[in-house]
PDB file of C-alpha atoms in Angstrom:
ATOM      1  CA  UNK A   1       0.000   0.000   0.000  1.00  0.00           C
ATOM      2  CA  UNK A   2       1.351   3.430  -0.997  1.00  0.00           C
ATOM      3  CA  UNK A   3       0.797   6.436   1.252  1.00  0.00           C
ATOM      4  CA  UNK A   4       1.015  10.088   0.203  1.00  0.00           C
ATOM      5  CA  UNK A   5       0.538  12.957   2.620  1.00  0.00           C
ATOM      6  CA  UNK A   6      -1.405  15.743   0.894  1.00  0.00           C
ATOM      7  CA  UNK A   7      -1.684  18.117   3.831  1.00  0.00           C
ATOM      8  CA  UNK A   8      -2.259  18.097   7.580  1.00  0.00           C
ATOM      9  CA  UNK A   9      -5.790  16.734   7.234  1.00  0.00           C
ATOM     10  CA  UNK A  10      -5.581  14.633   4.071  1.00  0.00           C
ATOM     11  CA  UNK A  11      -3.898  11.397   3.027  1.00  0.00           C
ATOM     12  CA  UNK A  12      -3.977   9.610  -0.303  1.00  0.00           C
ATOM     13  CA  UNK A  13      -3.793   5.807  -0.150  1.00  0.00           C
ATOM     14  CA  UNK A  14      -3.222   3.554  -3.152  1.00  0.00           C
ATOM     15  CA  UNK A  15      -3.708  -0.194  -2.909  1.00  0.00           C
ATOM     16  CA  UNK A  16      -3.539  -2.787  -5.691  1.00  0.00           C
ATOM     17  CA  UNK A  17      -6.061  -5.577  -6.097  1.00  0.00           C
ATOM     18  CA  UNK A  18      -3.242  -8.035  -5.346  1.00  0.00           C
ATOM     19  CA  UNK A  19      -2.587  -6.251  -2.044  1.00  0.00           C
ATOM     20  CA  UNK A  20      -6.310  -6.337  -1.319  1.00  0.00           C
ATOM     21  CA  UNK A  21      -6.381 -10.107  -1.860  1.00  0.00           C
ATOM     22  CA  UNK A  22      -3.332 -10.515   0.391  1.00  0.00           C
ATOM     23  CA  UNK A  23      -5.380  -8.877   3.138  1.00  0.00           C
ATOM     24  CA  UNK A  24      -8.109 -11.488   2.719  1.00  0.00           C
ATOM     25  CA  UNK A  25     -10.595  -9.648   0.505  1.00  0.00           C
ATOM     26  CA  UNK A  26     -11.785 -10.092  -3.071  1.00  0.00           C
ATOM     27  CA  UNK A  27     -12.542  -7.397  -5.635  1.00  0.00           C
ATOM     28  CA  UNK A  28     -16.254  -8.292  -5.716  1.00  0.00           C
ATOM     29  CA  UNK A  29     -16.507  -8.242  -1.916  1.00  0.00           C
ATOM     30  CA  UNK A  30     -15.265  -4.699  -1.534  1.00  0.00           C
ATOM     31  CA  UNK A  31     -17.588  -3.377  -4.262  1.00  0.00           C
ATOM     32  CA  UNK A  32     -20.762  -5.239  -3.404  1.00  0.00           C
ATOM     33  CA  UNK A  33     -20.486  -6.030   0.324  1.00  0.00           C
ATOM     34  CA  UNK A  34     -20.773  -2.986   2.555  1.00  0.00           C
ATOM     35  CA  UNK A  35     -19.328  -4.678   5.625  1.00  0.00           C
ATOM     36  CA  UNK A  36     -16.315  -6.002   3.706  1.00  0.00           C
ATOM     37  CA  UNK A  37     -15.645  -2.579   2.205  1.00  0.00           C
ATOM     38  CA  UNK A  38     -15.655  -0.967   5.621  1.00  0.00           C
ATOM     39  CA  UNK A  39     -13.525  -3.758   7.076  1.00  0.00           C
ATOM     40  CA  UNK A  40     -10.879  -3.297   4.385  1.00  0.00           C
ATOM     41  CA  UNK A  41     -10.804   0.443   5.018  1.00  0.00           C
ATOM     42  CA  UNK A  42     -10.129  -0.018   8.726  1.00  0.00           C
ATOM     43  CA  UNK A  43      -7.478  -2.640   7.985  1.00  0.00           C
ATOM     44  CA  UNK A  44      -5.738  -0.057   5.825  1.00  0.00           C
ATOM     45  CA  UNK A  45      -6.089   2.654   8.464  1.00  0.00           C
ATOM     46  CA  UNK A  46      -4.742   0.347  11.166  1.00  0.00           C
ATOM     47  CA  UNK A  47      -1.567  -0.071   9.112  1.00  0.00           C
ATOM     48  CA  UNK A  48      -0.839   3.643   9.425  1.00  0.00           C
ATOM     49  CA  UNK A  49       1.339   4.901  12.227  1.00  0.00           C
ATOM     50  CA  UNK A  50      -0.163   7.422  14.617  1.00  0.00           C
ATOM     51  CA  UNK A  51       2.385   9.998  13.479  1.00  0.00           C
ATOM     52  CA  UNK A  52       1.342   9.483   9.836  1.00  0.00           C
ATOM     53  CA  UNK A  53      -2.309  10.345  10.318  1.00  0.00           C
ATOM     54  CA  UNK A  54      -4.259  11.209  13.448  1.00  0.00           C
ATOM     55  CA  UNK A  55      -8.005  10.582  13.263  1.00  0.00           C
ATOM     56  CA  UNK A  56      -9.496  13.194  15.542  1.00  0.00           C
ATOM     57  CA  UNK A  57     -12.840  13.790  13.880  1.00  0.00           C
ATOM     58  CA  UNK A  58     -15.273  12.703  11.161  1.00  0.00           C
ATOM     59  CA  UNK A  59     -13.788  11.501   7.882  1.00  0.00           C
ATOM     60  CA  UNK A  60     -14.561  12.217   4.249  1.00  0.00           C
ATOM     61  CA  UNK A  61     -13.390   9.424   1.958  1.00  0.00           C
ATOM     62  CA  UNK A  62     -13.246   9.614  -1.830  1.00  0.00           C
ATOM     63  CA  UNK A  63     -12.680   6.320  -3.647  1.00  0.00           C
ATOM     64  CA  UNK A  64     -11.428   6.132  -7.240  1.00  0.00           C
ATOM     65  CA  UNK A  65     -11.222   2.779  -9.015  1.00  0.00           C
ATOM     66  CA  UNK A  66      -8.085   2.348 -11.092  1.00  0.00           C
ATOM     67  CA  UNK A  67      -7.196  -0.460 -13.485  1.00  0.00           C
ATOM     68  CA  UNK A  68      -4.790  -2.026 -10.983  1.00  0.00           C
ATOM     69  CA  UNK A  69      -6.506  -1.153  -7.716  1.00  0.00           C
ATOM     70  CA  UNK A  70      -8.087   1.576  -5.607  1.00  0.00           C
ATOM     71  CA  UNK A  71      -7.061   5.101  -4.740  1.00  0.00           C
ATOM     72  CA  UNK A  72      -8.527   6.567  -1.550  1.00  0.00           C
ATOM     73  CA  UNK A  73      -8.345  10.180  -0.464  1.00  0.00           C
ATOM     74  CA  UNK A  74      -9.039  10.414   3.265  1.00  0.00           C
ATOM     75  CA  UNK A  75      -9.713  13.782   4.898  1.00  0.00           C
ATOM     76  CA  UNK A  76     -10.420  14.664   8.513  1.00  0.00           C
ATOM     77  CA  UNK A  77     -13.404  17.003   8.165  1.00  0.00           C
ATOM     78  CA  UNK A  78     -13.530  20.222  10.142  1.00  0.00           C
ATOM     79  CA  UNK A  79     -16.656  21.511   8.377  1.00  0.00           C
ATOM     80  CA  UNK A  80     -18.922  18.689   7.140  1.00  0.00           C
ATOM     81  CA  UNK A  81     -21.079  21.156   5.224  1.00  0.00           C
ATOM     82  CA  UNK A  82     -18.272  21.607   2.724  1.00  0.00           C
ATOM     83  CA  UNK A  83     -18.610  18.040   1.476  1.00  0.00           C
ATOM     84  CA  UNK A  84     -21.678  17.578  -0.748  1.00  0.00           C
ATOM     85  CA  UNK A  85     -23.928  18.481   2.207  1.00  0.00           C
ATOM     86  CA  UNK A  86     -23.730  14.832   3.290  1.00  0.00           C
ATOM     87  CA  UNK A  87     -22.796  13.553   6.723  1.00  0.00           C
ATOM     88  CA  UNK A  88     -19.157  12.424   6.812  1.00  0.00           C
ATOM     89  CA  UNK A  89     -18.076   9.031   8.070  1.00  0.00           C
ATOM     90  CA  UNK A  90     -17.829   8.752  11.845  1.00  0.00           C
ATOM     91  CA  UNK A  91     -14.306   7.632  12.664  1.00  0.00           C
ATOM     92  CA  UNK A  92     -15.259   6.948  16.276  1.00  0.00           C
ATOM     93  CA  UNK A  93     -17.637   4.148  15.343  1.00  0.00           C
ATOM     94  CA  UNK A  94     -16.456   1.250  13.193  1.00  0.00           C
ATOM     95  CA  UNK A  95     -19.737  -0.637  13.504  1.00  0.00           C
ATOM     96  CA  UNK A  96     -22.810   0.534  11.680  1.00  0.00           C
ATOM     97  CA  UNK A  97     -22.272   4.301  11.433  1.00  0.00           C
ATOM     98  CA  UNK A  98     -20.420   4.078   8.145  1.00  0.00           C
ATOM     99  CA  UNK A  99     -21.733   4.769   4.654  1.00  0.00           C
ATOM    100  CA  UNK A 100     -21.016   2.203   1.940  1.00  0.00           C
ATOM    101  CA  UNK A 101     -17.429   3.212   1.335  1.00  0.00           C
ATOM    102  CA  UNK A 102     -17.036   1.267  -1.891  1.00  0.00           C
ATOM    103  CA  UNK A 103     -20.584   1.641  -3.195  1.00  0.00           C
ATOM    104  CA  UNK A 104     -19.980   2.281  -6.895  1.00  0.00           C
ATOM    105  CA  UNK A 105     -23.543   3.501  -7.400  1.00  0.00           C
ATOM    106  CA  UNK A 106     -23.259   6.048  -4.575  1.00  0.00           C
ATOM    107  CA  UNK A 107     -20.094   7.459  -6.115  1.00  0.00           C
ATOM    108  CA  UNK A 108     -21.605   7.487  -9.595  1.00  0.00           C
ATOM    109  CA  UNK A 109     -24.775   9.073  -8.230  1.00  0.00           C
ATOM    110  CA  UNK A 110     -22.753  12.027  -6.963  1.00  0.00           C
ATOM    111  CA  UNK A 111     -21.104  12.367 -10.392  1.00  0.00           C
ATOM    112  CA  UNK A 112     -24.471  12.240 -12.123  1.00  0.00           C
ATOM    113  CA  UNK A 113     -25.957  14.821  -9.758  1.00  0.00           C
ATOM    114  CA  UNK A 114     -23.000  17.146 -10.304  1.00  0.00           C
ATOM    115  CA  UNK A 115     -23.186  16.771 -14.076  1.00  0.00           C
ATOM    116  CA  UNK A 116     -26.878  17.645 -14.030  1.00  0.00           C
ATOM    117  CA  UNK A 117     -26.927  20.467 -11.526  1.00  0.00           C
ATOM    118  CA  UNK A 118     -23.466  21.973 -11.242  1.00  0.00           C
ATOM    119  CA  UNK A 119     -20.790  23.228 -13.616  1.00  0.00           C
ATOM    120  CA  UNK A 120     -17.902  21.093 -12.431  1.00  0.00           C
ATOM    121  CA  UNK A 121     -15.023  19.577 -14.346  1.00  0.00           C
ATOM    122  CA  UNK A 122     -15.671  15.866 -14.853  1.00  0.00           C
ATOM    123  CA  UNK A 123     -13.343  13.048 -15.868  1.00  0.00           C
ATOM    124  CA  UNK A 124     -16.028  10.672 -17.102  1.00  0.00           C
ATOM    125  CA  UNK A 125     -19.770  10.143 -17.003  1.00  0.00           C
ATOM    126  CA  UNK A 126     -22.345   7.509 -17.949  1.00  0.00           C
ATOM    127  CA  UNK A 127     -25.740   8.300 -19.465  1.00  0.00           C
ATOM    128  CA  UNK A 128     -28.772   6.013 -19.748  1.00  0.00           C
ATOM    129  CA  UNK A 129     -30.839   5.841 -22.939  1.00  0.00           C
ATOM    130  CA  UNK A 130     -34.545   5.032 -22.859  1.00  0.00           C
ATOM    131  CA  UNK A 131     -34.094   3.085 -26.096  1.00  0.00           C
ATOM    132  CA  UNK A 132     -31.431   2.516 -28.733  1.00  0.00           C
ATOM    133  CA  UNK A 133     -33.247   4.737 -31.248  1.00  0.00           C
ATOM    134  CA  UNK A 134     -32.513   7.750 -29.032  1.00  0.00           C
ATOM    135  CA  UNK A 135     -28.873   7.339 -29.986  1.00  0.00           C
ATOM    136  CA  UNK A 136     -29.616   8.412 -33.580  1.00  0.00           C
ATOM    137  CA  UNK A 137     -30.807  12.006 -32.941  1.00  0.00           C
ATOM    138  CA  UNK A 138     -28.324  12.264 -30.071  1.00  0.00           C
ATOM    139  CA  UNK A 139     -25.366  11.482 -32.346  1.00  0.00           C
ATOM    140  CA  UNK A 140     -26.708  13.851 -34.988  1.00  0.00           C
ATOM    141  CA  UNK A 141     -26.784  16.688 -32.457  1.00  0.00           C
ATOM    142  CA  UNK A 142     -23.121  16.251 -31.494  1.00  0.00           C
ATOM    143  CA  UNK A 143     -20.503  18.283 -33.330  1.00  0.00           C
ATOM    144  CA  UNK A 144     -18.140  16.240 -35.491  1.00  0.00           C
ATOM    145  CA  UNK A 145     -15.285  18.044 -33.738  1.00  0.00           C
ATOM    146  CA  UNK A 146     -16.132  16.186 -30.518  1.00  0.00           C
ATOM    147  CA  UNK A 147     -13.072  13.984 -30.002  1.00  0.00           C
ATOM    148  CA  UNK A 148     -13.585  12.583 -26.510  1.00  0.00           C
ATOM    149  CA  UNK A 149     -13.898   8.808 -26.246  1.00  0.00           C
ATOM    150  CA  UNK A 150     -17.566   7.803 -26.241  1.00  0.00           C
ATOM    151  CA  UNK A 151     -18.820   4.224 -26.162  1.00  0.00           C
ATOM    152  CA  UNK A 152     -22.216   2.540 -26.196  1.00  0.00           C
ATOM    153  CA  UNK A 153     -22.890  -0.401 -23.859  1.00  0.00           C
ATOM    154  CA  UNK A 154     -25.845  -2.671 -23.240  1.00  0.00           C
ATOM    155  CA  UNK A 155     -26.541  -4.369 -19.906  1.00  0.00           C
ATOM    156  CA  UNK A 156     -29.763  -6.081 -18.854  1.00  0.00           C
ATOM    157  CA  UNK A 157     -31.468  -4.839 -22.047  1.00  0.00           C
ATOM    158  CA  UNK A 158     -30.653  -1.240 -21.121  1.00  0.00           C
ATOM    159  CA  UNK A 159     -28.377   0.990 -23.213  1.00  0.00           C
ATOM    160  CA  UNK A 160     -25.683   3.157 -21.621  1.00  0.00           C
ATOM    161  CA  UNK A 161     -23.468   5.844 -23.122  1.00  0.00           C
ATOM    162  CA  UNK A 162     -20.020   6.241 -21.565  1.00  0.00           C
ATOM    163  CA  UNK A 163     -18.053   9.434 -22.191  1.00  0.00           C
ATOM    164  CA  UNK A 164     -14.418   9.998 -21.193  1.00  0.00           C
ATOM    165  CA  UNK A 165     -14.117  13.754 -20.663  1.00  0.00           C
ATOM    166  CA  UNK A 166     -10.466  13.926 -19.665  1.00  0.00           C
ATOM    167  CA  UNK A 167      -9.480  15.352 -23.051  1.00  0.00           C
ATOM    168  CA  UNK A 168     -11.741  18.351 -22.367  1.00  0.00           C
ATOM    169  CA  UNK A 169     -10.050  20.498 -19.748  1.00  0.00           C
ATOM    170  CA  UNK A 170     -12.457  23.436 -19.934  1.00  0.00           C
ATOM    171  CA  UNK A 171     -15.688  23.371 -17.901  1.00  0.00           C
ATOM    172  CA  UNK A 172     -17.650  25.455 -20.393  1.00  0.00           C
ATOM    173  CA  UNK A 173     -16.557  23.206 -23.240  1.00  0.00           C
ATOM    174  CA  UNK A 174     -17.669  20.133 -21.302  1.00  0.00           C
ATOM    175  CA  UNK A 175     -21.049  21.667 -20.568  1.00  0.00           C
ATOM    176  CA  UNK A 176     -21.523  22.689 -24.210  1.00  0.00           C
ATOM    177  CA  UNK A 177     -21.028  19.088 -25.302  1.00  0.00           C
ATOM    178  CA  UNK A 178     -23.074  17.568 -22.477  1.00  0.00           C
ATOM    179  CA  UNK A 179     -26.069  19.858 -22.957  1.00  0.00           C
ATOM    180  CA  UNK A 180     -27.470  18.191 -26.133  1.00  0.00           C
ATOM    181  CA  UNK A 181     -26.679  14.750 -24.721  1.00  0.00           C
ATOM    182  CA  UNK A 182     -28.982  15.438 -21.760  1.00  0.00           C
ATOM    183  CA  UNK A 183     -31.839  16.118 -24.181  1.00  0.00           C
ATOM    184  CA  UNK A 184     -31.855  12.466 -25.262  1.00  0.00           C
ATOM    185  CA  UNK A 185     -30.550  10.695 -22.145  1.00  0.00           C
ATOM    186  CA  UNK A 186     -30.224  10.969 -18.376  1.00  0.00           C
ATOM    187  CA  UNK A 187     -27.148  10.691 -16.127  1.00  0.00           C
ATOM    188  CA  UNK A 188     -26.851   7.151 -14.793  1.00  0.00           C
ATOM    189  CA  UNK A 189     -25.680   5.721 -11.485  1.00  0.00           C
ATOM    190  CA  UNK A 190     -23.857   2.927 -13.329  1.00  0.00           C
ATOM    191  CA  UNK A 191     -20.063   3.136 -13.617  1.00  0.00           C
ATOM    192  CA  UNK A 192     -17.840   2.243 -16.543  1.00  0.00           C
ATOM    193  CA  UNK A 193     -16.236  -0.470 -14.404  1.00  0.00           C
ATOM    194  CA  UNK A 194     -19.621  -2.120 -13.890  1.00  0.00           C
ATOM    195  CA  UNK A 195     -20.462  -1.878 -17.604  1.00  0.00           C
ATOM    196  CA  UNK A 196     -17.118  -3.316 -18.658  1.00  0.00           C
ATOM    197  CA  UNK A 197     -17.449  -6.253 -16.289  1.00  0.00           C
ATOM    198  CA  UNK A 198     -21.134  -7.122 -16.631  1.00  0.00           C
ATOM    199  CA  UNK A 199     -22.255  -5.389 -19.821  1.00  0.00           C
ATOM    200  CA  UNK A 200     -21.344  -5.615 -23.495  1.00  0.00           C
ATOM    201  CA  UNK A 201     -19.815  -2.872 -25.596  1.00  0.00           C
ATOM    202  CA  UNK A 202     -21.824  -2.209 -28.759  1.00  0.00           C
ATOM    203  CA  UNK A 203     -19.808   0.663 -30.213  1.00  0.00           C
ATOM    204  CA  UNK A 204     -16.233   1.431 -29.167  1.00  0.00           C
ATOM    205  CA  UNK A 205     -14.125   4.612 -29.149  1.00  0.00           C
ATOM    206  CA  UNK A 206     -16.515   6.868 -31.130  1.00  0.00           C
ATOM    207  CA  UNK A 207     -20.125   5.720 -30.936  1.00  0.00           C
ATOM    208  CA  UNK A 208     -21.370   9.079 -32.226  1.00  0.00           C
ATOM    209  CA  UNK A 209     -19.422   8.754 -35.473  1.00  0.00           C
ATOM    210  CA  UNK A 210     -20.435   5.107 -35.933  1.00  0.00           C
ATOM    211  CA  UNK A 211     -24.090   5.950 -35.363  1.00  0.00           C
ATOM    212  CA  UNK A 212     -23.990   8.769 -37.898  1.00  0.00           C
ATOM    213  CA  UNK A 213     -22.324   6.476 -40.458  1.00  0.00           C
ATOM    214  CA  UNK A 214     -24.615   3.462 -40.125  1.00  0.00           C
ATOM    215  CA  UNK A 215     -27.939   4.954 -39.061  1.00  0.00           C
TER     216      UNK A 215
END
């Protein structure tokens, strides 16, 4: 496990899936079992020395799934209202007073809510289509200059549009591109990791271009 001190109140922890398995957990357990996710977190925190990070208040934890493992940013919260207006995790209680730390839908839900209501810079987002046919006018409304990776997935007979926004570093530019997409779809709680593992990709890399060419 790698540890990076960001500031007095924040640590960044990186742990590979191999390291997770060495600690007695599986990848599926930490994503789909709340208790196991919390247990892994406290195992990781117990490995820290007291002089590395002192937990003296509620915690805010951000979890990012990487290809090789997880990256956690852990912050001791002095003003809980600064964090999405949600209650932070109670570090004083390891039993039952803890949100689902590794709940992929909770994390994606926050992304979807931000994309819909706030002008924030996003790295990626997933949209849900009511039907495949909605992809046709959607693709037609997107400028051909749009060069961000966009892929169409299907899972449980539902179509999902994944967009990698990391090539767009300007908030206004992101919002300009996302605006017409919202007219034909809605932000989804599903994550790209879930779609890649349990869904099927229908159109890779540039689904907008492929849709315009074949439909």
